[in-house]
CSV table of C-alpha atoms and ligand atoms in Angstrom, one decimal:
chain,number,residue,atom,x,y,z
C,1,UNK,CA,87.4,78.0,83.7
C,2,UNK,CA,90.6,78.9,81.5
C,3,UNK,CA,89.2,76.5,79.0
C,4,UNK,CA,86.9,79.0,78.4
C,5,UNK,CA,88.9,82.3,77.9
C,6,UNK,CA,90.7,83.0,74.3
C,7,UNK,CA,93.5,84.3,76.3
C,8,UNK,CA,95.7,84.8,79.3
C,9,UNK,CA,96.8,87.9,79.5
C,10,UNK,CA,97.2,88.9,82.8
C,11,UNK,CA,96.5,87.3,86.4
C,12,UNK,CA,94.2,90.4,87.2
C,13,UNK,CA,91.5,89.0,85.5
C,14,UNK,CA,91.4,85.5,86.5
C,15,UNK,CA,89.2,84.2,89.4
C,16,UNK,CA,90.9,82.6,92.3
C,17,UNK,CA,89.5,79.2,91.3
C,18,UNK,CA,90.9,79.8,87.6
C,19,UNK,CA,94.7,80.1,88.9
C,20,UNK,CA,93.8,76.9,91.1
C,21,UNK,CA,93.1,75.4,88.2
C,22,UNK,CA,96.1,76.1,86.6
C,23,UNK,CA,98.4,75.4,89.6
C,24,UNK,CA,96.7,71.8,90.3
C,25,UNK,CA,97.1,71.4,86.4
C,26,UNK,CA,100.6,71.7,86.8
C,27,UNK,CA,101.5,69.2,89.1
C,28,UNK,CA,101.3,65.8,86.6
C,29,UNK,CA,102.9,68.3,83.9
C,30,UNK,CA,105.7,68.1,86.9
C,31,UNK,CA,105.9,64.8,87.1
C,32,UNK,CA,105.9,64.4,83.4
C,33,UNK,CA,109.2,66.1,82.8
C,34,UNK,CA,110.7,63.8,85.7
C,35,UNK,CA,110.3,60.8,83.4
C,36,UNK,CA,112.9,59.5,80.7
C,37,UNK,CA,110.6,60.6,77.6
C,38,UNK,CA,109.0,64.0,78.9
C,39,UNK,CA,106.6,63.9,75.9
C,40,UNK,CA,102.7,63.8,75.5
C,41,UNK,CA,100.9,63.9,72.0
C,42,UNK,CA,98.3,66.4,73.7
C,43,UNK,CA,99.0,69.5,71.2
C,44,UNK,CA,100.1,67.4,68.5
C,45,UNK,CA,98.7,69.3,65.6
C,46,UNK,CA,98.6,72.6,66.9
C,47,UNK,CA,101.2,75.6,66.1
C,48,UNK,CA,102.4,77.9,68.7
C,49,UNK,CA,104.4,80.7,67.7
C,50,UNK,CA,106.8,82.5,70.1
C,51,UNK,CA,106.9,86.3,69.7
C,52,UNK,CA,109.9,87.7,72.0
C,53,UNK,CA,110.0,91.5,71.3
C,54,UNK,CA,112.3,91.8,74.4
C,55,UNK,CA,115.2,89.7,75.6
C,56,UNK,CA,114.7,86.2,77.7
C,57,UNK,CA,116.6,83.5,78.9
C,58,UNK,CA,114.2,81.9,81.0
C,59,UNK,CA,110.5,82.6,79.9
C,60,UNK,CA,111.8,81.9,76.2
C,61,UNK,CA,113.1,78.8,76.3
C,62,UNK,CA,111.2,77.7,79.1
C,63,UNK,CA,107.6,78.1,76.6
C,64,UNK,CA,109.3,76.4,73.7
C,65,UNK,CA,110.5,73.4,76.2
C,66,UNK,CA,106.5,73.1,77.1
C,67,UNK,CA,105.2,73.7,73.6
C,68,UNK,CA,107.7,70.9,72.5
C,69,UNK,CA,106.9,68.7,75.4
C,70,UNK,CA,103.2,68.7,74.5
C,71,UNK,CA,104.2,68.4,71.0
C,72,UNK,CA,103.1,71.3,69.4
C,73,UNK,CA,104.6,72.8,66.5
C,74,UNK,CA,107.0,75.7,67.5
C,75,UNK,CA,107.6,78.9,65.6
C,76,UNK,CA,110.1,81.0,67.3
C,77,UNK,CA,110.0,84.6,65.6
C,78,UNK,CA,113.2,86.4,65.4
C,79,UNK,CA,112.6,89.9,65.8
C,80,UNK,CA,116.2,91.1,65.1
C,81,UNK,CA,115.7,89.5,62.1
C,82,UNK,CA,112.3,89.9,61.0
C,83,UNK,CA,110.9,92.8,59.2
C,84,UNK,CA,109.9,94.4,62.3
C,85,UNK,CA,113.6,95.9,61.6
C,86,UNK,CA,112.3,97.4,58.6
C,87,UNK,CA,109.3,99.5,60.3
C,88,UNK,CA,106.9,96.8,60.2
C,89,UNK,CA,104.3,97.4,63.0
C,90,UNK,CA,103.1,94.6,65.4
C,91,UNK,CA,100.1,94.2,63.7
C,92,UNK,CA,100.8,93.4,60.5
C,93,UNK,CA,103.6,91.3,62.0
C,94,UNK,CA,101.1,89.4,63.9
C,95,UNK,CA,98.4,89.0,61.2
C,96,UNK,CA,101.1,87.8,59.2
C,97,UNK,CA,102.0,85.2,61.4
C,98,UNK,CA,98.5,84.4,62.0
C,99,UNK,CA,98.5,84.0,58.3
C,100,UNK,CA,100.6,80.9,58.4
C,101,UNK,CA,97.6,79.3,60.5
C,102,UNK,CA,99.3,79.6,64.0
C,103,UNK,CA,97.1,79.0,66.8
C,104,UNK,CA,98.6,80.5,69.6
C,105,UNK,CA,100.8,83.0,70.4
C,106,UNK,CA,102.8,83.8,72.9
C,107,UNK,CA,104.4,87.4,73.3
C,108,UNK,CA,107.1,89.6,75.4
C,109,UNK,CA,106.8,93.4,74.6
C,110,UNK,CA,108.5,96.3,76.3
C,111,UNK,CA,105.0,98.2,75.6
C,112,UNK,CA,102.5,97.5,78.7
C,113,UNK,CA,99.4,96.2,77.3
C,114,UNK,CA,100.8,95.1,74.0
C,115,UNK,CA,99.8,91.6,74.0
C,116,UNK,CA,96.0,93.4,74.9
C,117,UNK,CA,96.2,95.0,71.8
C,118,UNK,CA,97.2,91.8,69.7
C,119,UNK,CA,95.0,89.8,71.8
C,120,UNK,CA,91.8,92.2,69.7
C,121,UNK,CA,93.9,91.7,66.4
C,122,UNK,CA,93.9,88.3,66.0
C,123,UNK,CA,91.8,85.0,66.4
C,124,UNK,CA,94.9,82.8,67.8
C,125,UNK,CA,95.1,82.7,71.7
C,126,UNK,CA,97.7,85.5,73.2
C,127,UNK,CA,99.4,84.2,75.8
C,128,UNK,CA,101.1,87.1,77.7
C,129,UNK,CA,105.6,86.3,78.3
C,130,UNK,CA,106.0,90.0,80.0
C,131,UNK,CA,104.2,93.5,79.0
C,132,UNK,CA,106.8,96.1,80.2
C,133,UNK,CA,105.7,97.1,83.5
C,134,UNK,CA,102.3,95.6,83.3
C,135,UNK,CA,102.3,92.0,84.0
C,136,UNK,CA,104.3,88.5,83.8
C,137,UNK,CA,101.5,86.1,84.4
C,138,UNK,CA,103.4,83.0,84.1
C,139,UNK,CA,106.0,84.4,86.6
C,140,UNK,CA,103.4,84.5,89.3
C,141,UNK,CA,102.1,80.9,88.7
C,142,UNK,CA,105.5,79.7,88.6
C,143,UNK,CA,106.4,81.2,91.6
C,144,UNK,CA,103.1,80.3,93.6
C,145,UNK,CA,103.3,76.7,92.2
C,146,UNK,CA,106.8,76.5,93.9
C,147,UNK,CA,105.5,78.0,97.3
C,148,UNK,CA,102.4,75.7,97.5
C,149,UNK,CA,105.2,73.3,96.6
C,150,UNK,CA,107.6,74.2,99.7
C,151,UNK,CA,104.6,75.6,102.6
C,152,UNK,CA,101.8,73.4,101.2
C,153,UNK,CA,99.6,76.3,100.3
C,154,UNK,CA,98.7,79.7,99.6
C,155,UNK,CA,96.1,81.3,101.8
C,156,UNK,CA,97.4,82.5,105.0
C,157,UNK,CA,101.6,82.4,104.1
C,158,UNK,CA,102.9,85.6,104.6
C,159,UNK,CA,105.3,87.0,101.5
C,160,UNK,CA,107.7,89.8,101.2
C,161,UNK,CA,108.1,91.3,97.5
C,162,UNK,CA,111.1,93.0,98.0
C,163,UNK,CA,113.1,95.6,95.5
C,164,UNK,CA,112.1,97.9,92.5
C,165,UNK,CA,108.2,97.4,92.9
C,166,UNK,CA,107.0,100.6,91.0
C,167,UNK,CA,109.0,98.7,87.6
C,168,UNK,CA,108.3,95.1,88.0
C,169,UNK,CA,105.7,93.0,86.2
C,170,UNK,CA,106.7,90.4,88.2
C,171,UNK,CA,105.4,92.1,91.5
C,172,UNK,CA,102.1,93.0,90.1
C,173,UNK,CA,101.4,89.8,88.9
C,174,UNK,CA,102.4,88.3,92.3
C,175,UNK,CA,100.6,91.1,94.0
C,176,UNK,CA,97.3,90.2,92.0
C,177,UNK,CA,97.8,85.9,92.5
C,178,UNK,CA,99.2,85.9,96.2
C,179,UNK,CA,96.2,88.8,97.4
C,180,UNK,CA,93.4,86.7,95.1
C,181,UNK,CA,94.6,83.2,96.9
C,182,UNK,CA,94.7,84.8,100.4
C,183,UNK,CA,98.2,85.0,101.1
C,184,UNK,CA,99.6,88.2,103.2
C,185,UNK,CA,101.8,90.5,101.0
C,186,UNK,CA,104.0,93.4,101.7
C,187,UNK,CA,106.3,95.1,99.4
C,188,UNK,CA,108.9,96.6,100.6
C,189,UNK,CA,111.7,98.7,98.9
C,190,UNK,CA,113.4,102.3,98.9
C,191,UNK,CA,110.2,104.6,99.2
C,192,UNK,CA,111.7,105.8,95.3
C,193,UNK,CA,110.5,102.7,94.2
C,194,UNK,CA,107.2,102.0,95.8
C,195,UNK,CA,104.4,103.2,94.1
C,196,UNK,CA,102.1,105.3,95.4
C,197,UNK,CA,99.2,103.8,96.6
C,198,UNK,CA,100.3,100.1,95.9
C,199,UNK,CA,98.3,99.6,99.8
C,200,UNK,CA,94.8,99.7,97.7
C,201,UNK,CA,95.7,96.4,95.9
C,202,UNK,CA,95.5,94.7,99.6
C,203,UNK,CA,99.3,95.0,100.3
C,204,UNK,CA,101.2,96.3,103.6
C,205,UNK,CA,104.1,99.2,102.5
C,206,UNK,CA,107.9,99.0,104.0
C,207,UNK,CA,110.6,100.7,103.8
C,208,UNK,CA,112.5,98.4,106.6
C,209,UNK,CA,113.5,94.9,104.9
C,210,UNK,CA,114.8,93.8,108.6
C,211,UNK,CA,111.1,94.7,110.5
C,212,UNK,CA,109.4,93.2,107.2
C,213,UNK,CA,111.3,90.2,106.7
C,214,UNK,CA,111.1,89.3,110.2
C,215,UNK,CA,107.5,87.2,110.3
C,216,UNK,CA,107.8,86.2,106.5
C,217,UNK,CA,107.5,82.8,105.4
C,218,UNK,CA,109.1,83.5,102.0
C,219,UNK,CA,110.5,86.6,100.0
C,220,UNK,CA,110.7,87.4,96.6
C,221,UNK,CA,113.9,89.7,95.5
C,222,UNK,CA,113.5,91.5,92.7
C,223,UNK,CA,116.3,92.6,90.5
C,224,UNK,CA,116.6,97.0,90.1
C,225,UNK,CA,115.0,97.7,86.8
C,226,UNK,CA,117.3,100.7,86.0
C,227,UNK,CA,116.7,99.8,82.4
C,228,UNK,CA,113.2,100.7,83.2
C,229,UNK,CA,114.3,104.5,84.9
C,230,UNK,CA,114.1,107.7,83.7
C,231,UNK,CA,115.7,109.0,86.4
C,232,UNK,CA,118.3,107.3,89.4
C,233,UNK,CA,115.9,106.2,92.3
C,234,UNK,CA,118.7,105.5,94.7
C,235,UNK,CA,121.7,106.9,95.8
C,236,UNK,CA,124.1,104.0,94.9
C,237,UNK,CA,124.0,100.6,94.7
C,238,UNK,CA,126.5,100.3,97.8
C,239,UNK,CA,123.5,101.5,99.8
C,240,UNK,CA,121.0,100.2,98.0
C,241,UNK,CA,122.8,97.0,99.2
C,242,UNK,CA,123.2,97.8,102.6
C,243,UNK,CA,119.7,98.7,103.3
C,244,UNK,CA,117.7,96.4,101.1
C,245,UNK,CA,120.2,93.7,99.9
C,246,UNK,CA,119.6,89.9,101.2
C,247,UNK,CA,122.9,88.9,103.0
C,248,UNK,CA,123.8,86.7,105.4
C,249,UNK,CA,124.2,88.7,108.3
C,250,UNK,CA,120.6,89.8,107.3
C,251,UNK,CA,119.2,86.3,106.9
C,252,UNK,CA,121.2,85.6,110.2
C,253,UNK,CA,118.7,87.7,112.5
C,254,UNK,CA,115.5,86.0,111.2
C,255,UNK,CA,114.5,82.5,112.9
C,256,UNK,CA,115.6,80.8,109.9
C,257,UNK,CA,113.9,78.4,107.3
C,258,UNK,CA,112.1,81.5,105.2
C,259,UNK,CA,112.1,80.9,101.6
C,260,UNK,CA,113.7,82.7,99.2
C,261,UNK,CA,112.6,83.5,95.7
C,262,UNK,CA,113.9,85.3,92.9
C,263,UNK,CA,112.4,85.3,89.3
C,264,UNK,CA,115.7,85.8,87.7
C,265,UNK,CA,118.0,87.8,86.0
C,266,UNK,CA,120.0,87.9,89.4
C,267,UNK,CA,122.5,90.3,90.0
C,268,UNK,CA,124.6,88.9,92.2
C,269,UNK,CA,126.3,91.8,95.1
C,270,UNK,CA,123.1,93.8,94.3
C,271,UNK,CA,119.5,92.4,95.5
C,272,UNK,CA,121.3,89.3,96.4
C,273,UNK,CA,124.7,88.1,97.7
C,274,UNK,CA,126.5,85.6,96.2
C,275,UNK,CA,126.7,83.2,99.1
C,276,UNK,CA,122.9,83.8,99.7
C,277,UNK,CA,122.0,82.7,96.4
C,278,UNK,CA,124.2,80.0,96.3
C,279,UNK,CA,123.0,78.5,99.4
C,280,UNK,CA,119.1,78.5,98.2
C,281,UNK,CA,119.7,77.8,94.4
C,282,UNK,CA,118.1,74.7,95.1
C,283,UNK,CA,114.6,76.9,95.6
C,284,UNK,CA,115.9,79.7,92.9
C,285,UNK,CA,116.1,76.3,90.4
C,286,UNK,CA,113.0,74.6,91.1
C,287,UNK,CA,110.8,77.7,90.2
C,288,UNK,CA,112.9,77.6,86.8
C,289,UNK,CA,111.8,73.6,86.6
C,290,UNK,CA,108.2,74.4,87.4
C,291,UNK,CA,108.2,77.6,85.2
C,292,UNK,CA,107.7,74.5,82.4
C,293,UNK,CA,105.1,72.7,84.1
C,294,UNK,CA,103.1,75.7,84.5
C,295,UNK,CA,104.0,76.7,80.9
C,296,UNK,CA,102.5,73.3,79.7
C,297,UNK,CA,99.5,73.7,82.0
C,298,UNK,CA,98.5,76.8,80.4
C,299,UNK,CA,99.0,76.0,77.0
C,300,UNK,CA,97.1,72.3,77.9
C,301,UNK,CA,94.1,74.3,79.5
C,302,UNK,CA,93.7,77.4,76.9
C,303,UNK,CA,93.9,74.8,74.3
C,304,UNK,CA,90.7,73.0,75.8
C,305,UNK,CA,91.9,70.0,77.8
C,306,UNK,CA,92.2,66.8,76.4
C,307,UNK,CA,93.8,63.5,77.1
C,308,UNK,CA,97.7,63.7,78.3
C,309,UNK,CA,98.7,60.6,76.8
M,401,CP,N1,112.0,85.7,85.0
M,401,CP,C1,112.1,86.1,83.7
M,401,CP,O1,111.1,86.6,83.1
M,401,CP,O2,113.3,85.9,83.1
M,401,CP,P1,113.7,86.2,81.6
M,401,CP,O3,113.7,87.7,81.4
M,401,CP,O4,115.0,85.6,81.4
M,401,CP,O5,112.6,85.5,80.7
């Protein structure tokens, strides 16, 4: 039971019925933010502070919407302006924060296994927003919650993660909550950014987005990390495009109705073309609306349950 962690740090860990748990949690969380006040008095009392090392548009705001929705009290930490700028080290940030009597946390770092390493410093839960390469926990939930939503369910749907694999927390968290719930994965991708050995997590390899995309039920594009790259992994984006990009006149060979995720930042003309993401922003949108939900059933289950009125 998530009740009966300190933390989430990373889907990994969890037990297949632990990220049901969380999932099935979400759904009156859902149905919560469709009414007129989208507000329950369940962490009323408790402090949640929001440590963004790295930038967000999404995961950010999204946590402080479901910490304020379950009305906590919010703490967002401004590392640009904090003292971190004057050599301060993440420890003694953290401590200090904890200091104030916060009770959970909730971190991005660009160092993988960061929030790990709070998680030991500090009695507050760690909730882990994004650990460089490592893992995006949240992202994974959001983005199965929003399958189970379109297909009905996990096990058995066959998913293509598709992009810059070998840089993306986002596909090893997927990778870890799609394998553990019994879904079919592949990742596919220039062979420059496929890791080596990614079949031993349970996954099928491909380098041909056409041949992999062509029994999927849904696929997941990935933006190119090239922040992320010490080195360029492809020859140009052009081709990168033409090999690996979801257009049209690729989605127009498949027998239609696959769903398509993206975990966002998009970049439009890259990993997706403009028309295809305009035509499924419905799907793009809705993981962004359950990313909250999911949020809120996290916080609502690490903090012990309780009533939700
Ligand atoms: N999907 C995601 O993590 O987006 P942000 O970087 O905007 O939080």
């Amino acid at each position: 039971m998530i009740a009966e962690r300190k933390s989430l740090l990373g889907i990994r860990e969890l037990e297949p019925e632990e990220i049901l748990e969380i999932l099935d949690q979400a759904e009156p969380f859902k149905e919560i933010q469709s009414r007129s006040i989208k507000k329950v008095p369940t962490l009323r009392g408790v402090t949640v502070a929001n440590l963004f090392f790295e930038n967000s548009t999404r995961t950010r705001s999204s946590f402080e919407l479901a910490e304020k929705r379950l009305s906590a009290d919010v703490l967002n930490f401004s590392v640009p302006t904090s003292s971190v700028t004057k050599g301060e080290s993440l420890r003694d940030t953290a401590q200090n924060i904890e200091a104030m009597n916060v009770d959970m946390i909730v971190m991005r770092h660009h160092n993988e296994g960061a929030c790990h390493f709070l998680d030991r410093q500090v009695q507050a839960r760690v909730i882990n927003a994004g650990d460089g390469q490592h893992e995006h926990p949240t992202q994974a939930l959001l983005d199965a919650s929003t399958l189970r939503e379109k297909l009905g369910r996990i096990e058995g749907i066959r998913v293509v993660i598709l992009g810059d694999i070998t840089h993306s927390r986002v596909a090893r968290s997927n990778v870890f909550l799609l394998t553990k719930l019994g879904a079919k994965v592949t990742v596919c991708g220039p062979p420059t950014m496929l890791p080596p050995e990614i079949e031993k997590l349970g996954v099928e390899r491909a380098t041909d987005v056409r041949h992999a995309l062509k029994n999927a039920d849904a696929v997941n594009v990935l933006r190119i990390q090239f922040e992320r790259q010490s080195e360029p992994l492809i020859p140009s984006i052009r081709e990168y495009v033409s090999y690996f990009g979801i257009t049209m006149d690729k989605l127009a060979e498949l027998p239609g109705g696959m769903i398509i995720l993206h975990p966002g930042p998009m970049n439009r003309g890259t990993e997706i073309a403009h028309d295809v993401a305009e035509a499924h922003s419905g799907t793009i949108l809705r993981q962004v609306t359950n990313g909250v939900a999911v949020r809120m059933a996290v916080l609502y289950l690490l903090s012990g349950g309780g009533s939700l009125n």
